[in-house]
mmCIF file of C-alpha atoms in Angstrom:
data_model
loop_
_atom_site.group_PDB
_atom_site.id
_atom_site.type_symbol
_atom_site.label_atom_id
_atom_site.label_comp_id
_atom_site.label_asym_id
_atom_site.label_seq_id
_atom_site.Cartn_x
_atom_site.Cartn_y
_atom_site.Cartn_z
ATOM 1 C CA MET A 1 -4.786 15.876 -10.456
ATOM 2 C CA ARG A 2 -0.965 14.191 -11.325
ATOM 3 C CA GLU A 3 0.160 16.377 -8.411
ATOM 4 C CA ALA A 4 -1.947 14.375 -6.118
ATOM 5 C CA ALA A 5 -1.994 11.230 -6.698
ATOM 6 C CA PHE A 6 1.631 10.839 -7.658
ATOM 7 C CA GLY A 7 3.071 14.365 -6.064
ATOM 8 C CA GLY A 8 3.343 16.496 -3.454
ATOM 9 C CA ARG A 9 -0.124 17.226 -2.462
ATOM 10 C CA PRO A 10 -1.462 13.524 -1.413
ATOM 11 C CA GLU A 11 -3.432 15.105 0.865
ATOM 12 C CA ALA A 12 -5.917 17.346 -1.360
ATOM 13 C CA ASP A 13 -9.535 17.605 -1.741
ATOM 14 C CA VAL A 14 -10.413 16.475 -5.137
ATOM 15 C CA TRP A 15 -14.006 15.402 -4.460
ATOM 16 C CA ALA A 16 -15.106 17.333 -7.238
ATOM 17 C CA ALA A 17 -12.392 15.507 -9.674
ATOM 18 C CA LEU A 18 -15.169 12.710 -9.160
ATOM 19 C CA ARG A 19 -17.507 14.147 -11.704
ATOM 20 C CA GLY A 20 -14.939 15.109 -14.502
ATOM 21 C CA GLY A 21 -13.170 13.058 -16.987
ATOM 22 C CA VAL A 22 -12.352 9.308 -17.224
ATOM 23 C CA GLU A 23 -8.351 9.745 -16.200
ATOM 24 C CA GLU A 24 -9.351 12.834 -13.613
ATOM 25 C CA ARG A 25 -12.098 10.596 -12.070
ATOM 26 C CA TRP A 26 -9.510 7.488 -11.849
ATOM 27 C CA LEU A 27 -6.477 9.596 -10.484
ATOM 28 C CA ALA A 28 -9.190 11.083 -7.715
ATOM 29 C CA ALA A 29 -10.288 7.790 -6.913
ATOM 30 C CA VAL A 30 -6.214 6.604 -6.237
ATOM 31 C CA VAL A 31 -5.863 10.285 -3.948
ATOM 32 C CA LEU A 32 -8.994 8.365 -2.157
ATOM 33 C CA GLY A 33 -7.418 5.313 -1.601
ATOM 34 C CA GLY A 34 -4.291 6.848 -0.360
ATOM 35 C CA GLN A 35 -6.905 8.535 2.498
ATOM 36 C CA GLY A 36 -8.701 5.732 3.249
ATOM 37 C CA HIS A 37 -11.896 6.407 1.606
ATOM 38 C CA TYR A 38 -12.030 3.143 -0.073
ATOM 39 C CA ALA A 39 -16.251 3.858 -0.309
ATOM 40 C CA ALA A 40 -15.990 6.131 -2.797
ATOM 41 C CA ALA A 41 -13.199 5.239 -4.635
ATOM 42 C CA ALA A 42 -14.810 1.551 -5.300
ATOM 43 C CA SER A 43 -17.876 3.422 -7.054
ATOM 44 C CA VAL A 44 -15.859 4.846 -9.126
ATOM 45 C CA LEU A 45 -13.416 2.657 -9.801
ATOM 46 C CA GLY A 46 -16.640 0.052 -10.547
ATOM 47 C CA GLU A 47 -17.778 2.107 -13.393
ATOM 48 C CA LEU A 48 -14.456 2.611 -14.876
ATOM 49 C CA ILE A 49 -13.866 -0.954 -14.825
ATOM 50 C CA GLY A 50 -16.669 -1.629 -17.472
ATOM 51 C CA ARG A 51 -15.665 1.202 -19.529
ATOM 52 C CA GLY A 52 -12.676 -1.138 -20.241
ATOM 53 C CA GLY A 53 -9.543 -0.019 -21.887
ATOM 54 C CA LEU A 54 -6.398 1.347 -20.155
ATOM 55 C CA PHE A 55 -8.320 3.057 -17.991
ATOM 56 C CA GLY A 56 -10.652 0.455 -16.932
ATOM 57 C CA SER A 57 -7.112 -2.148 -16.237
ATOM 58 C CA LEU A 58 -5.711 1.021 -14.466
ATOM 59 C CA ALA A 59 -9.288 0.879 -12.061
ATOM 60 C CA ALA A 60 -8.931 -2.410 -11.660
ATOM 61 C CA SER A 61 -5.515 -2.533 -10.498
ATOM 62 C CA THR A 62 -6.293 0.215 -8.279
ATOM 63 C CA LEU A 63 -9.830 -1.425 -6.266
ATOM 64 C CA ALA A 64 -7.627 -4.519 -6.163
ATOM 65 C CA SER A 65 -4.641 -2.608 -4.042
ATOM 66 C CA HIS A 66 -7.454 -1.475 -2.149
ATOM 67 C CA ARG A 67 -8.495 -4.987 -1.271
ATOM 68 C CA ARG A 68 -5.203 -5.772 -0.932
ATOM 69 C CA GLN A 69 -4.974 -3.266 1.869
ATOM 70 C CA LEU A 70 -7.656 -4.494 3.658
ATOM 71 C CA GLY A 71 -6.699 -7.471 3.759
ATOM 72 C CA GLY A 72 -8.441 -8.880 1.274
ATOM 73 C CA HIS A 73 -6.169 -11.147 -1.384
ATOM 74 C CA ALA A 74 -8.159 -13.253 -2.828
ATOM 75 C CA ALA A 75 -10.776 -10.790 -3.986
ATOM 76 C CA ALA A 76 -7.845 -8.938 -5.202
ATOM 77 C CA ARG A 77 -5.965 -11.778 -7.481
ATOM 78 C CA ALA A 78 -9.442 -11.505 -9.023
ATOM 79 C CA LEU A 79 -9.462 -8.205 -10.202
ATOM 80 C CA ASP A 80 -5.691 -7.785 -11.046
ATOM 81 C CA GLY A 81 -6.479 -10.684 -13.497
ATOM 82 C CA ARG A 82 -8.947 -8.653 -15.264
ATOM 83 C CA ALA A 83 -6.419 -5.776 -15.796
ATOM 84 C CA LEU A 84 -4.160 -7.914 -17.000
ATOM 85 C CA ALA A 85 -6.693 -9.122 -19.517
ATOM 86 C CA LEU A 86 -7.835 -5.262 -19.968
ATOM 87 C CA ALA A 87 -4.754 -3.883 -20.400
ATOM 88 C CA PRO A 88 -4.078 -2.654 -24.185
ATOM 89 C CA GLY A 89 -1.133 -3.698 -26.335
ATOM 90 C CA GLY A 90 1.347 -1.195 -26.671
ATOM 91 C CA ASP A 91 4.119 0.694 -24.539
ATOM 92 C CA GLY A 92 3.935 4.256 -23.987
ATOM 93 C CA GLU A 93 6.714 7.285 -22.616
ATOM 94 C CA ASP A 94 4.279 8.593 -19.572
ATOM 95 C CA PRO A 95 6.626 9.801 -16.833
ATOM 96 C CA ASP A 96 3.722 8.185 -14.532
ATOM 97 C CA ASP A 97 3.474 4.571 -16.132
ATOM 98 C CA VAL A 98 -0.040 6.171 -17.312
ATOM 99 C CA ASP A 99 0.219 4.116 -20.396
ATOM 100 C CA PRO A 100 -0.460 0.255 -21.411
ATOM 101 C CA ALA A 101 3.421 -0.844 -20.250
ATOM 102 C CA GLY A 102 2.392 0.979 -16.479
ATOM 103 C CA ALA A 103 -0.695 -1.332 -16.899
ATOM 104 C CA ARG A 104 0.689 -4.409 -17.060
ATOM 105 C CA ALA A 105 3.078 -3.769 -14.831
ATOM 106 C CA ASP A 106 0.565 -3.243 -12.233
ATOM 107 C CA ALA A 107 -1.299 -5.660 -13.261
ATOM 108 C CA LEU A 108 1.766 -8.404 -13.400
ATOM 109 C CA LEU A 109 2.485 -6.780 -9.687
ATOM 110 C CA GLY A 110 -0.257 -7.232 -8.458
ATOM 111 C CA LEU A 111 -0.729 -10.462 -9.228
ATOM 112 C CA ALA A 112 2.620 -11.089 -7.533
ATOM 113 C CA ALA A 113 1.812 -8.834 -4.055
ATOM 114 C CA ASP A 114 -1.818 -10.973 -4.142
ATOM 115 C CA ALA A 115 0.544 -14.946 -4.041
ATOM 116 C CA ILE A 116 2.541 -13.348 -0.807
ATOM 117 C CA GLY A 117 -0.400 -12.492 0.742
ATOM 118 C CA THR A 118 -1.889 -16.118 0.276
ATOM 119 C CA GLY A 119 1.188 -17.991 0.492
ATOM 120 C CA ARG A 120 2.314 -18.390 -2.640
ATOM 121 C CA LEU A 121 5.523 -16.972 -2.428
ATOM 122 C CA ASP A 122 7.607 -19.273 -5.849
ATOM 123 C CA GLU A 123 4.663 -17.658 -7.465
ATOM 124 C CA ALA A 124 4.876 -14.367 -6.671
ATOM 125 C CA ARG A 125 8.828 -14.298 -7.735
ATOM 126 C CA ARG A 126 7.563 -15.740 -10.738
ATOM 127 C CA LEU A 127 5.359 -12.417 -11.568
ATOM 128 C CA HIS A 128 7.610 -10.225 -10.416
ATOM 129 C CA ALA A 129 10.257 -11.590 -12.505
ATOM 130 C CA ARG A 130 7.966 -10.745 -15.270
ATOM 131 C CA VAL A 131 7.536 -7.100 -15.047
ATOM 132 C CA GLU A 132 10.230 -4.679 -16.545
ATOM 133 C CA PRO A 133 9.661 -1.356 -14.797
ATOM 134 C CA ARG A 134 10.181 1.784 -16.889
ATOM 135 C CA GLY A 135 8.825 4.881 -15.467
ATOM 136 C CA TRP A 136 9.297 5.625 -11.954
ATOM 137 C CA ARG A 137 5.711 4.454 -10.864
ATOM 138 C CA SER A 138 6.716 0.891 -11.342
ATOM 139 C CA ARG A 139 9.965 1.007 -10.268
ATOM 140 C CA VAL A 140 9.072 1.713 -7.721
ATOM 141 C CA ARG A 141 6.432 -0.643 -6.681
ATOM 142 C CA HIS A 142 9.039 -3.539 -8.562
ATOM 143 C CA GLN A 143 11.220 -2.560 -5.773
ATOM 144 C CA TRP A 144 8.276 -2.793 -2.955
ATOM 145 C CA LEU A 145 7.376 -6.575 -3.800
ATOM 146 C CA ALA A 146 11.213 -7.286 -4.139
ATOM 147 C CA ALA A 147 11.195 -6.275 0.239
ATOM 148 C CA GLU A 148 8.123 -8.302 0.296
ATOM 149 C CA ILE A 149 8.983 -11.261 -1.079
ATOM 150 C CA ALA A 150 12.107 -11.156 0.817
ATOM 151 C CA LEU A 151 10.645 -10.566 4.236
ATOM 152 C CA ALA A 152 7.486 -13.522 3.190
ATOM 153 C CA GLY A 153 10.969 -15.190 2.661
ATOM 154 C CA GLY A 154 12.462 -14.613 5.988
ATOM 155 C CA LEU A 155 15.041 -12.427 4.768
ATOM 156 C CA ALA A 156 14.430 -9.168 6.312
ATOM 157 C CA GLU A 157 18.028 -8.248 5.586
ATOM 158 C CA GLY A 158 17.645 -9.076 2.089
ATOM 159 C CA ALA A 159 14.685 -6.713 2.198
ATOM 160 C CA VAL A 160 16.368 -3.442 3.125
ATOM 161 C CA HIS A 161 18.528 -2.777 0.212
ATOM 162 C CA PRO A 162 15.385 -2.943 -2.525
ATOM 163 C CA ALA A 163 12.766 -1.270 -0.037
ATOM 164 C CA GLU A 164 16.166 1.971 0.484
ATOM 165 C CA VAL A 165 15.970 1.660 -3.914
ATOM 166 C CA ALA A 166 11.988 2.602 -3.216
ATOM 167 C CA ALA A 167 12.676 5.237 -1.278
ATOM 168 C CA ALA A 168 15.413 6.939 -3.091
ATOM 169 C CA THR A 169 13.144 6.319 -6.394
ATOM 170 C CA ALA A 170 9.777 7.952 -4.919
ATOM 171 C CA ARG A 171 12.192 10.838 -3.624
ATOM 172 C CA GLU A 172 13.663 11.789 -6.651
ATOM 173 C CA ALA A 173 10.183 11.745 -8.281
ATOM 174 C CA GLY A 174 8.758 13.511 -5.682
ATOM 175 C CA ALA A 175 5.916 11.669 -4.661
ATOM 176 C CA THR A 176 5.347 11.617 -1.483
ATOM 177 C CA ARG A 177 2.822 9.502 -0.622
ATOM 178 C CA HIS A 178 5.240 7.121 -2.514
ATOM 179 C CA ILE A 179 8.006 8.406 -0.280
ATOM 180 C CA LEU A 180 6.136 7.251 2.645
ATOM 181 C CA LYS A 181 5.020 3.689 1.622
ATOM 182 C CA SER A 182 8.892 3.128 0.830
ATOM 183 C CA ASP A 183 9.916 4.242 3.665
ATOM 184 C CA LEU A 184 7.450 1.841 6.187
ATOM 185 C CA VAL A 185 8.377 -0.857 3.622
ATOM 186 C CA LEU A 186 12.235 0.109 4.627
ATOM 187 C CA GLY A 187 11.431 0.638 8.710
ATOM 188 C CA ALA A 188 9.262 -3.117 8.846
ATOM 189 C CA ALA A 189 12.344 -4.726 7.374
ATOM 190 C CA LEU A 190 14.545 -3.064 9.656
ATOM 191 C CA VAL A 191 13.002 -3.941 12.569
ATOM 192 C CA VAL A 192 12.037 -7.227 11.560
ATOM 193 C CA TRP A 193 15.814 -7.729 10.627
ATOM 194 C CA GLY A 194 16.075 -7.402 14.740
ATOM 195 C CA THR A 195 20.001 -6.684 14.921
ATOM 196 C CA PRO A 196 20.034 -3.587 18.040
ATOM 197 C CA GLU A 197 21.206 -1.428 15.109
ATOM 198 C CA SER A 198 18.802 -2.065 12.272
ATOM 199 C CA VAL A 199 16.252 -2.194 14.878
ATOM 200 C CA ASP A 200 16.626 1.719 16.211
ATOM 201 C CA ARG A 201 17.302 2.866 12.418
ATOM 202 C CA GLY A 202 13.822 1.078 11.952
ATOM 203 C CA VAL A 203 12.289 2.743 14.701
ATOM 204 C CA GLU A 204 13.549 5.931 13.604
ATOM 205 C CA VAL A 205 12.461 5.973 10.141
ATOM 206 C CA LEU A 206 9.092 4.681 11.326
ATOM 207 C CA LEU A 207 8.748 7.841 13.932
ATOM 208 C CA CYS A 208 9.174 9.774 11.300
ATOM 209 C CA ASP A 209 7.029 8.285 8.641
ATOM 210 C CA LEU A 210 4.636 8.051 11.152
ATOM 211 C CA ASN A 211 4.428 11.982 11.747
ATOM 212 C CA HIS A 212 4.307 12.571 8.118
ATOM 213 C CA THR A 213 0.999 9.951 7.035
ATOM 214 C CA ASP A 214 -0.797 11.268 10.233
ATOM 215 C CA ARG A 215 -0.338 15.207 9.323
ATOM 216 C CA ARG A 216 -1.345 14.186 5.813
ATOM 217 C CA GLY A 217 -4.635 12.071 6.744
ATOM 218 C CA LEU A 218 -3.271 8.979 5.142
ATOM 219 C CA PHE A 219 -4.297 6.336 7.139
ATOM 220 C CA SER A 220 -4.621 3.296 4.709
ATOM 221 C CA LEU A 221 -0.745 3.998 6.285
ATOM 222 C CA VAL A 222 -1.066 4.932 9.744
ATOM 223 C CA TRP A 223 -2.073 2.368 10.867
ATOM 224 C CA PRO A 224 0.276 -0.360 9.787
ATOM 225 C CA THR A 225 2.776 1.943 10.600
ATOM 226 C CA ALA A 226 2.318 2.670 14.481
ATOM 227 C CA LEU A 227 1.451 -1.124 14.509
ATOM 228 C CA VAL A 228 4.986 -2.054 13.487
ATOM 229 C CA LEU A 229 6.428 0.349 16.107
ATOM 230 C CA ALA A 230 3.993 -0.758 18.808
ATOM 231 C CA ASN A 231 5.809 -4.135 18.621
ATOM 232 C CA ALA A 232 9.425 -3.300 17.762
ATOM 233 C CA GLN A 233 11.705 -4.154 20.112
ATOM 234 C CA ALA A 234 13.004 -0.737 20.586
ATOM 235 C CA ASP A 235 9.655 0.379 22.145
ATOM 236 C CA ARG A 236 10.641 -0.801 25.780
ATOM 237 C CA THR A 237 8.042 1.130 27.321
ATOM 238 C CA ILE A 238 4.553 0.525 27.723
ATOM 239 C CA ALA A 239 2.988 3.904 27.448
ATOM 240 C CA GLY A 240 5.061 3.923 24.335
ATOM 241 C CA LYS A 241 3.225 0.426 23.544
ATOM 242 C CA GLU A 242 0.221 1.657 24.189
ATOM 243 C CA ASN A 243 -0.363 4.899 22.301
ATOM 244 C CA MET A 244 1.560 3.400 19.063
ATOM 245 C CA LYS A 245 -1.272 0.852 19.493
ATOM 246 C CA GLU A 246 -4.115 3.593 20.657
ATOM 247 C CA ARG A 247 -2.859 5.578 17.002
ATOM 248 C CA ALA A 248 -2.973 2.148 14.995
ATOM 249 C CA GLU A 249 -6.737 1.412 16.485
ATOM 250 C CA ASN A 250 -8.063 5.261 15.636
ATOM 251 C CA ALA A 251 -6.200 5.441 12.267
ATOM 252 C CA LEU A 252 -8.158 1.516 10.944
ATOM 253 C CA SER A 253 -11.099 2.669 12.808
ATOM 254 C CA CYS A 254 -11.422 5.188 10.799
ATOM 255 C CA VAL A 255 -10.217 3.712 7.921
ATOM 256 C CA LEU A 256 -13.104 1.115 8.312
ATOM 257 C CA ARG A 257 -15.917 3.517 8.807
ATOM 258 C CA ARG A 258 -15.030 4.659 5.123
ATOM 259 C CA ALA A 259 -15.012 1.316 3.776
ATOM 260 C CA ASP A 260 -17.811 0.137 1.190
ATOM 261 C CA PRO A 261 -19.122 -3.261 2.978
ATOM 262 C CA THR A 262 -17.355 -5.451 1.400
ATOM 263 C CA GLY A 263 -14.556 -3.894 1.551
ATOM 264 C CA ARG A 264 -14.994 -4.307 5.880
ATOM 265 C CA SER A 265 -16.192 -7.937 4.733
ATOM 266 C CA LEU A 266 -12.733 -8.763 3.674
ATOM 267 C CA ALA A 267 -11.390 -6.931 6.616
ATOM 268 C CA ASP A 268 -13.369 -8.737 9.300
ATOM 269 C CA ARG A 269 -12.251 -12.189 7.905
ATOM 270 C CA SER A 270 -8.984 -11.481 7.014
ATOM 271 C CA PRO A 271 -5.729 -12.868 9.391
ATOM 272 C CA TRP A 272 -3.846 -10.073 7.676
ATOM 273 C CA ILE A 273 -5.844 -7.191 9.597
ATOM 274 C CA PRO A 274 -5.961 -6.801 13.273
ATOM 275 C CA THR A 275 -9.866 -5.910 13.346
ATOM 276 C CA ALA A 276 -9.936 -7.183 16.618
ATOM 277 C CA LEU A 277 -7.987 -4.769 18.137
ATOM 278 C CA LEU A 278 -10.941 -2.781 17.904
ATOM 279 C CA ARG A 279 -12.856 -5.657 20.198
ATOM 280 C CA SER A 280 -13.150 -4.593 23.359
ATOM 281 C CA GLY A 281 -11.131 -7.748 25.519
ATOM 282 C CA GLU A 282 -11.187 -10.018 22.469
ATOM 283 C CA PRO A 283 -7.404 -10.998 21.423
ATOM 284 C CA PRO A 284 -6.357 -9.871 18.269
ATOM 285 C CA ASN A 285 -6.775 -12.070 14.513
ATOM 286 C CA ALA A 286 -3.602 -11.642 13.553
ATOM 287 C CA ASP A 287 0.036 -12.083 14.128
ATOM 288 C CA PRO A 288 1.662 -8.351 14.713
ATOM 289 C CA GLU A 289 4.638 -9.571 12.654
ATOM 290 C CA THR A 290 3.076 -10.438 10.038
ATOM 291 C CA ASN A 291 2.979 -8.918 6.462
ATOM 292 C CA PHE A 292 0.231 -6.224 5.755
ATOM 293 C CA LEU A 293 2.561 -4.233 3.859
ATOM 294 C CA THR A 294 1.717 -5.984 -0.097
ATOM 295 C CA ASP A 295 -0.792 -2.932 -1.833
#
């Protein structure tokens, strides 16, 4: 289960693990969320949150992440706050940050991401600065947030280095899903930076990223990657833009079908999620350049 959640098999079939122990069920929910099975993950995570303790905290942070991926930053904030309150004292030496220190880092980084999504950039910076990452997973997420804070502040060039550090750290850990998310953040930063060279490199990174996420069925990453490509300045052909737009629509449609009613409602109301792309004849409800990367 660790290999599926944090290693090289994010596409693994983990449904049977939903009947396992507490850690096994949490790991299964992490994997299912990456695959876009938000409803199945939410049912498990809600039960784990009610148990409290370490895995209650980790479950709350995970559900918050899934809510953010559907544009529900305000809903995620309440869950991240609960995650922080549930996190036990102590440190720990777990290699994947599945310990008290990792739980606190997850909660604080989640709160920072929530702040970005609700326009409180100074708060995001303060929360980000409070985190002392230990294991590879918190180091990767810490760099994601550094990149996303730079992007939200209009400093796309400054987002490139932390995204590169995140990608390198994830590769060293052999964490496929985190590699692909890091490459999404890097590609978006390069495209938004907007120089001819950065856009060309960003498109190249994102095209490779899209092939891998699509092949592994990681629909939660497929649709934003395709959407950035659809709006990249270097994608000069109408046919190419329409193809990427269609891939984004198909992946997002799949994700929303797999979401629970709360998740679908959050996505429908969110300015971060272009759900109107799925409705013929309506203008999109999200600016294609907005920052929908925070998870």
